[in-house]
Amino acid sequence: MPKVGMEKLRRRQLIEATIKIVGEHGYADTTISKIASEAGLSVGIISHYFGGKDELLQATMWHLMCDLQQQMVARRSRCDQALDRINATVEVIFSAEQSDVYVVNAWLSFWAQVPFSEALFRLQKVYERRLLSNLRYDLSQLYDRRTSLEVASTLAVLIDGYWLRSVLAAVDPSPAIAKDLLAKALP
């Protein structure tokens, strides 16, 4: 296997192992040793490919965000109407892939660290801007600029708040309930 292909494979293995370990043990109890063991790789390979634990954790957060974004792009691209794209966004955020226990726990662990990590704070801002940008674009086809900005901010809070409440209550978040909440929030 070419070196580039092997590096990509190893990075992917380490990121997937990190999601599982963070999901099982939380951010604070995640160690390079646990991640390497889960991936079936040596501890040194983490330093080789990522530089250290913090960089691997940041790469893992970026990976989760990119997966979410790719799913959104794919689902939204099949929609012609603004409300359909908004509903597609909700369906992706509350999809089975995003509701996986390890993925949910990893998101929660990362978000808990955002106030303490400048790098994770920046990644959180990227997530926030992407969600708001998608919602603003869709809503701009239905409302004037000011209203679309206000409603997009409200919908983003409702989406993230409902997701957080659902996962903290150990209830599978329902896209149908989320879409109903959003429909009621629209002017």
mmCIF file of C-alpha atoms in Angstrom:
data_model
loop_
_atom_site.group_PDB
_atom_site.id
_atom_site.type_symbol
_atom_site.label_atom_id
_atom_site.label_comp_id
_atom_site.label_asym_id
_atom_site.label_seq_id
_atom_site.Cartn_x
_atom_site.Cartn_y
_atom_site.Cartn_z
ATOM 1 C CA MET A 1 0.000 0.000 0.000
ATOM 2 C CA PRO A 2 1.414 3.439 -0.893
ATOM 3 C CA LYS A 3 2.638 5.616 1.976
ATOM 4 C CA VAL A 4 -0.121 8.216 1.461
ATOM 5 C CA GLY A 5 -2.805 5.514 1.536
ATOM 6 C CA MET A 6 -1.341 3.990 4.695
ATOM 7 C CA GLU A 7 -1.166 7.383 6.405
ATOM 8 C CA LYS A 8 -4.806 8.092 5.549
ATOM 9 C CA LEU A 9 -5.813 4.661 6.858
ATOM 10 C CA ARG A 10 -3.856 5.102 10.112
ATOM 11 C CA ARG A 11 -5.263 8.591 10.678
ATOM 12 C CA ARG A 12 -8.779 7.266 10.131
ATOM 13 C CA GLN A 13 -8.161 4.367 12.548
ATOM 14 C CA LEU A 14 -6.912 6.758 15.211
ATOM 15 C CA ILE A 15 -9.810 9.173 14.765
ATOM 16 C CA GLU A 16 -12.367 6.350 14.952
ATOM 17 C CA ALA A 17 -10.629 4.997 18.064
ATOM 18 C CA THR A 18 -10.668 8.487 19.580
ATOM 19 C CA ILE A 19 -14.426 8.802 19.005
ATOM 20 C CA LYS A 20 -14.949 5.483 20.766
ATOM 21 C CA ILE A 21 -12.607 6.221 23.678
ATOM 22 C CA VAL A 22 -13.937 9.757 24.230
ATOM 23 C CA GLY A 23 -17.442 8.310 23.959
ATOM 24 C CA GLU A 24 -16.692 5.651 26.582
ATOM 25 C CA HIS A 25 -14.427 7.545 28.978
ATOM 26 C CA GLY A 26 -15.044 11.241 28.421
ATOM 27 C CA TYR A 27 -12.558 13.880 27.416
ATOM 28 C CA ALA A 28 -10.606 14.034 30.677
ATOM 29 C CA ASP A 29 -10.046 10.268 30.894
ATOM 30 C CA THR A 30 -9.086 9.840 27.272
ATOM 31 C CA THR A 31 -5.415 8.983 26.968
ATOM 32 C CA ILE A 32 -3.089 8.365 24.062
ATOM 33 C CA SER A 33 -2.511 4.884 25.442
ATOM 34 C CA LYS A 34 -6.239 4.041 25.388
ATOM 35 C CA ILE A 35 -6.629 5.425 21.873
ATOM 36 C CA ALA A 36 -3.597 3.539 20.550
ATOM 37 C CA SER A 37 -4.785 0.328 22.185
ATOM 38 C CA GLU A 38 -8.275 0.694 20.700
ATOM 39 C CA ALA A 39 -6.794 1.350 17.252
ATOM 40 C CA GLY A 40 -4.340 -1.536 17.592
ATOM 41 C CA LEU A 41 -1.447 0.835 16.928
ATOM 42 C CA SER A 42 1.551 2.081 18.865
ATOM 43 C CA VAL A 43 1.461 5.209 21.009
ATOM 44 C CA GLY A 44 4.241 6.715 18.918
ATOM 45 C CA ILE A 45 2.111 6.673 15.772
ATOM 46 C CA ILE A 46 -0.176 9.305 17.332
ATOM 47 C CA SER A 47 2.753 11.654 17.779
ATOM 48 C CA HIS A 48 3.956 10.833 14.284
ATOM 49 C CA TYR A 49 0.659 11.635 12.562
ATOM 50 C CA PHE A 50 -0.872 14.227 14.886
ATOM 51 C CA GLY A 51 1.824 15.605 17.165
ATOM 52 C CA GLY A 52 -0.007 14.752 20.369
ATOM 53 C CA LYS A 53 -3.287 14.159 22.143
ATOM 54 C CA ASP A 54 -4.669 17.683 21.759
ATOM 55 C CA GLU A 55 -4.060 17.711 18.023
ATOM 56 C CA LEU A 56 -5.652 14.277 17.654
ATOM 57 C CA LEU A 57 -8.694 15.429 19.627
ATOM 58 C CA GLN A 58 -8.974 18.527 17.438
ATOM 59 C CA ALA A 59 -8.675 16.392 14.298
ATOM 60 C CA THR A 60 -11.402 14.132 15.664
ATOM 61 C CA MET A 61 -13.725 17.087 16.261
ATOM 62 C CA TRP A 62 -12.973 18.323 12.747
ATOM 63 C CA HIS A 63 -13.744 14.835 11.412
ATOM 64 C CA LEU A 64 -17.127 14.788 13.192
ATOM 65 C CA MET A 65 -17.948 18.215 11.789
ATOM 66 C CA CYS A 66 -16.921 17.236 8.259
ATOM 67 C CA ASP A 67 -19.005 14.056 8.403
ATOM 68 C CA LEU A 68 -22.014 16.093 9.532
ATOM 69 C CA GLN A 69 -21.432 18.661 6.787
ATOM 70 C CA GLN A 70 -21.050 16.003 4.067
ATOM 71 C CA GLN A 71 -24.286 14.359 5.168
ATOM 72 C CA MET A 72 -26.042 17.746 5.094
ATOM 73 C CA VAL A 73 -24.742 18.640 1.655
ATOM 74 C CA ALA A 74 -25.858 15.274 0.271
ATOM 75 C CA ARG A 75 -29.323 15.435 1.834
ATOM 76 C CA ARG A 76 -29.922 19.137 1.107
ATOM 77 C CA SER A 77 -28.822 18.795 -2.539
ATOM 78 C CA ARG A 78 -31.864 16.609 -3.204
ATOM 79 C CA CYS A 79 -34.250 19.398 -2.118
ATOM 80 C CA ASP A 80 -35.637 22.164 -4.302
ATOM 81 C CA GLN A 81 -37.602 24.154 -1.729
ATOM 82 C CA ALA A 82 -36.227 26.163 1.191
ATOM 83 C CA LEU A 83 -38.404 24.462 3.815
ATOM 84 C CA ASP A 84 -37.405 21.061 2.458
ATOM 85 C CA ARG A 85 -33.724 21.994 2.867
ATOM 86 C CA ILE A 86 -34.369 23.150 6.444
ATOM 87 C CA ASN A 87 -36.099 19.851 7.174
ATOM 88 C CA ALA A 88 -33.217 17.973 5.538
ATOM 89 C CA THR A 89 -30.794 19.803 7.836
ATOM 90 C CA VAL A 90 -32.823 18.697 10.843
ATOM 91 C CA GLU A 91 -33.055 15.125 9.576
ATOM 92 C CA VAL A 92 -29.268 14.920 9.289
ATOM 93 C CA ILE A 93 -28.596 16.423 12.718
ATOM 94 C CA PHE A 94 -31.026 13.936 14.268
ATOM 95 C CA SER A 95 -30.064 10.994 12.022
ATOM 96 C CA ALA A 96 -29.041 7.560 13.236
ATOM 97 C CA GLU A 97 -25.404 8.301 12.324
ATOM 98 C CA GLN A 98 -25.389 11.425 14.461
ATOM 99 C CA SER A 99 -27.307 9.699 17.277
ATOM 100 C CA ASP A 100 -24.743 6.924 17.683
ATOM 101 C CA VAL A 101 -23.853 6.771 21.389
ATOM 102 C CA TYR A 102 -20.127 7.226 20.787
ATOM 103 C CA VAL A 103 -20.673 10.144 18.418
ATOM 104 C CA VAL A 104 -23.105 11.821 20.830
ATOM 105 C CA ASN A 105 -20.747 11.384 23.776
ATOM 106 C CA ALA A 106 -17.831 12.678 21.718
ATOM 107 C CA TRP A 107 -19.808 15.798 20.719
ATOM 108 C CA LEU A 108 -20.823 16.394 24.343
ATOM 109 C CA SER A 109 -17.258 15.909 25.553
ATOM 110 C CA PHE A 110 -15.872 18.286 22.954
ATOM 111 C CA TRP A 111 -18.500 20.939 23.632
ATOM 112 C CA ALA A 112 -17.725 20.745 27.339
ATOM 113 C CA GLN A 113 -14.098 21.589 26.507
ATOM 114 C CA VAL A 114 -14.865 24.507 24.176
ATOM 115 C CA PRO A 115 -14.615 27.175 26.925
ATOM 116 C CA PHE A 116 -11.162 25.864 27.856
ATOM 117 C CA SER A 117 -9.607 25.305 24.439
ATOM 118 C CA GLU A 118 -9.036 28.031 21.898
ATOM 119 C CA ALA A 119 -8.713 25.458 19.095
ATOM 120 C CA LEU A 120 -11.984 23.724 19.995
ATOM 121 C CA PHE A 121 -13.659 27.125 20.400
ATOM 122 C CA ARG A 122 -12.639 27.958 16.821
ATOM 123 C CA LEU A 123 -14.038 24.629 15.602
ATOM 124 C CA GLN A 124 -17.299 25.284 17.449
ATOM 125 C CA LYS A 125 -17.535 28.650 15.686
ATOM 126 C CA VAL A 126 -17.074 26.908 12.322
ATOM 127 C CA TYR A 127 -19.941 24.524 13.167
ATOM 128 C CA GLU A 128 -22.120 27.440 14.279
ATOM 129 C CA ARG A 129 -21.387 29.521 11.168
ATOM 130 C CA ARG A 130 -22.123 26.575 8.854
ATOM 131 C CA LEU A 131 -25.479 25.874 10.470
ATOM 132 C CA LEU A 132 -26.463 29.551 10.500
ATOM 133 C CA SER A 133 -25.311 30.022 6.918
ATOM 134 C CA ASN A 134 -27.453 27.123 5.692
ATOM 135 C CA LEU A 135 -30.488 28.334 7.624
ATOM 136 C CA ARG A 136 -30.033 31.975 6.552
ATOM 137 C CA TYR A 137 -29.739 30.972 2.915
ATOM 138 C CA ASP A 138 -32.926 28.926 3.052
ATOM 139 C CA LEU A 139 -34.846 31.521 5.008
ATOM 140 C CA SER A 140 -33.706 34.350 2.711
ATOM 141 C CA GLN A 141 -35.859 32.726 0.040
ATOM 142 C CA LEU A 142 -38.893 33.092 2.307
ATOM 143 C CA TYR A 143 -38.336 36.313 4.249
ATOM 144 C CA ASP A 144 -36.570 39.645 4.104
ATOM 145 C CA ARG A 145 -32.920 39.797 5.192
ATOM 146 C CA ARG A 146 -33.539 40.956 8.765
ATOM 147 C CA THR A 147 -36.266 38.388 9.431
ATOM 148 C CA SER A 148 -34.223 35.571 7.886
ATOM 149 C CA LEU A 149 -31.248 36.445 10.149
ATOM 150 C CA GLU A 150 -33.411 36.532 13.267
ATOM 151 C CA VAL A 151 -35.281 33.337 12.447
ATOM 152 C CA ALA A 152 -32.062 31.503 11.511
ATOM 153 C CA SER A 153 -30.566 32.330 14.909
ATOM 154 C CA THR A 154 -33.733 31.168 16.679
ATOM 155 C CA LEU A 155 -33.889 27.932 14.683
ATOM 156 C CA ALA A 156 -30.209 27.170 15.364
ATOM 157 C CA VAL A 157 -30.803 27.572 19.102
ATOM 158 C CA LEU A 158 -33.902 25.361 18.917
ATOM 159 C CA ILE A 159 -32.047 22.664 16.969
ATOM 160 C CA ASP A 160 -29.019 22.589 19.272
ATOM 161 C CA GLY A 161 -31.153 22.965 22.405
ATOM 162 C CA TYR A 162 -33.533 20.167 21.467
ATOM 163 C CA TRP A 163 -30.604 17.924 20.526
ATOM 164 C CA LEU A 164 -28.880 18.631 23.844
ATOM 165 C CA ARG A 165 -32.034 18.095 25.913
ATOM 166 C CA SER A 166 -32.760 14.843 24.118
ATOM 167 C CA VAL A 167 -29.328 13.331 24.553
ATOM 168 C CA LEU A 168 -28.993 14.447 28.179
ATOM 169 C CA ALA A 169 -32.386 12.915 28.947
ATOM 170 C CA ALA A 170 -31.237 9.724 27.191
ATOM 171 C CA VAL A 171 -34.142 9.995 24.759
ATOM 172 C CA ASP A 172 -33.565 9.407 21.074
ATOM 173 C CA PRO A 173 -33.952 12.829 19.486
ATOM 174 C CA SER A 174 -36.809 12.755 17.021
ATOM 175 C CA PRO A 175 -36.458 14.578 13.709
ATOM 176 C CA ALA A 176 -40.259 14.759 13.533
ATOM 177 C CA ILE A 177 -40.488 16.579 16.873
ATOM 178 C CA ALA A 178 -37.603 18.873 15.899
ATOM 179 C CA LYS A 179 -39.253 19.699 12.557
ATOM 180 C CA ASP A 180 -42.546 20.394 14.349
ATOM 181 C CA LEU A 181 -40.770 22.749 16.794
ATOM 182 C CA LEU A 182 -39.139 24.570 13.898
ATOM 183 C CA ALA A 183 -42.392 24.876 11.974
ATOM 184 C CA LYS A 184 -43.988 26.500 15.021
ATOM 185 C CA ALA A 185 -41.046 28.898 15.320
ATOM 186 C CA LEU A 186 -41.309 30.115 11.742
ATOM 187 C CA PRO A 187 -43.145 33.442 11.325
#
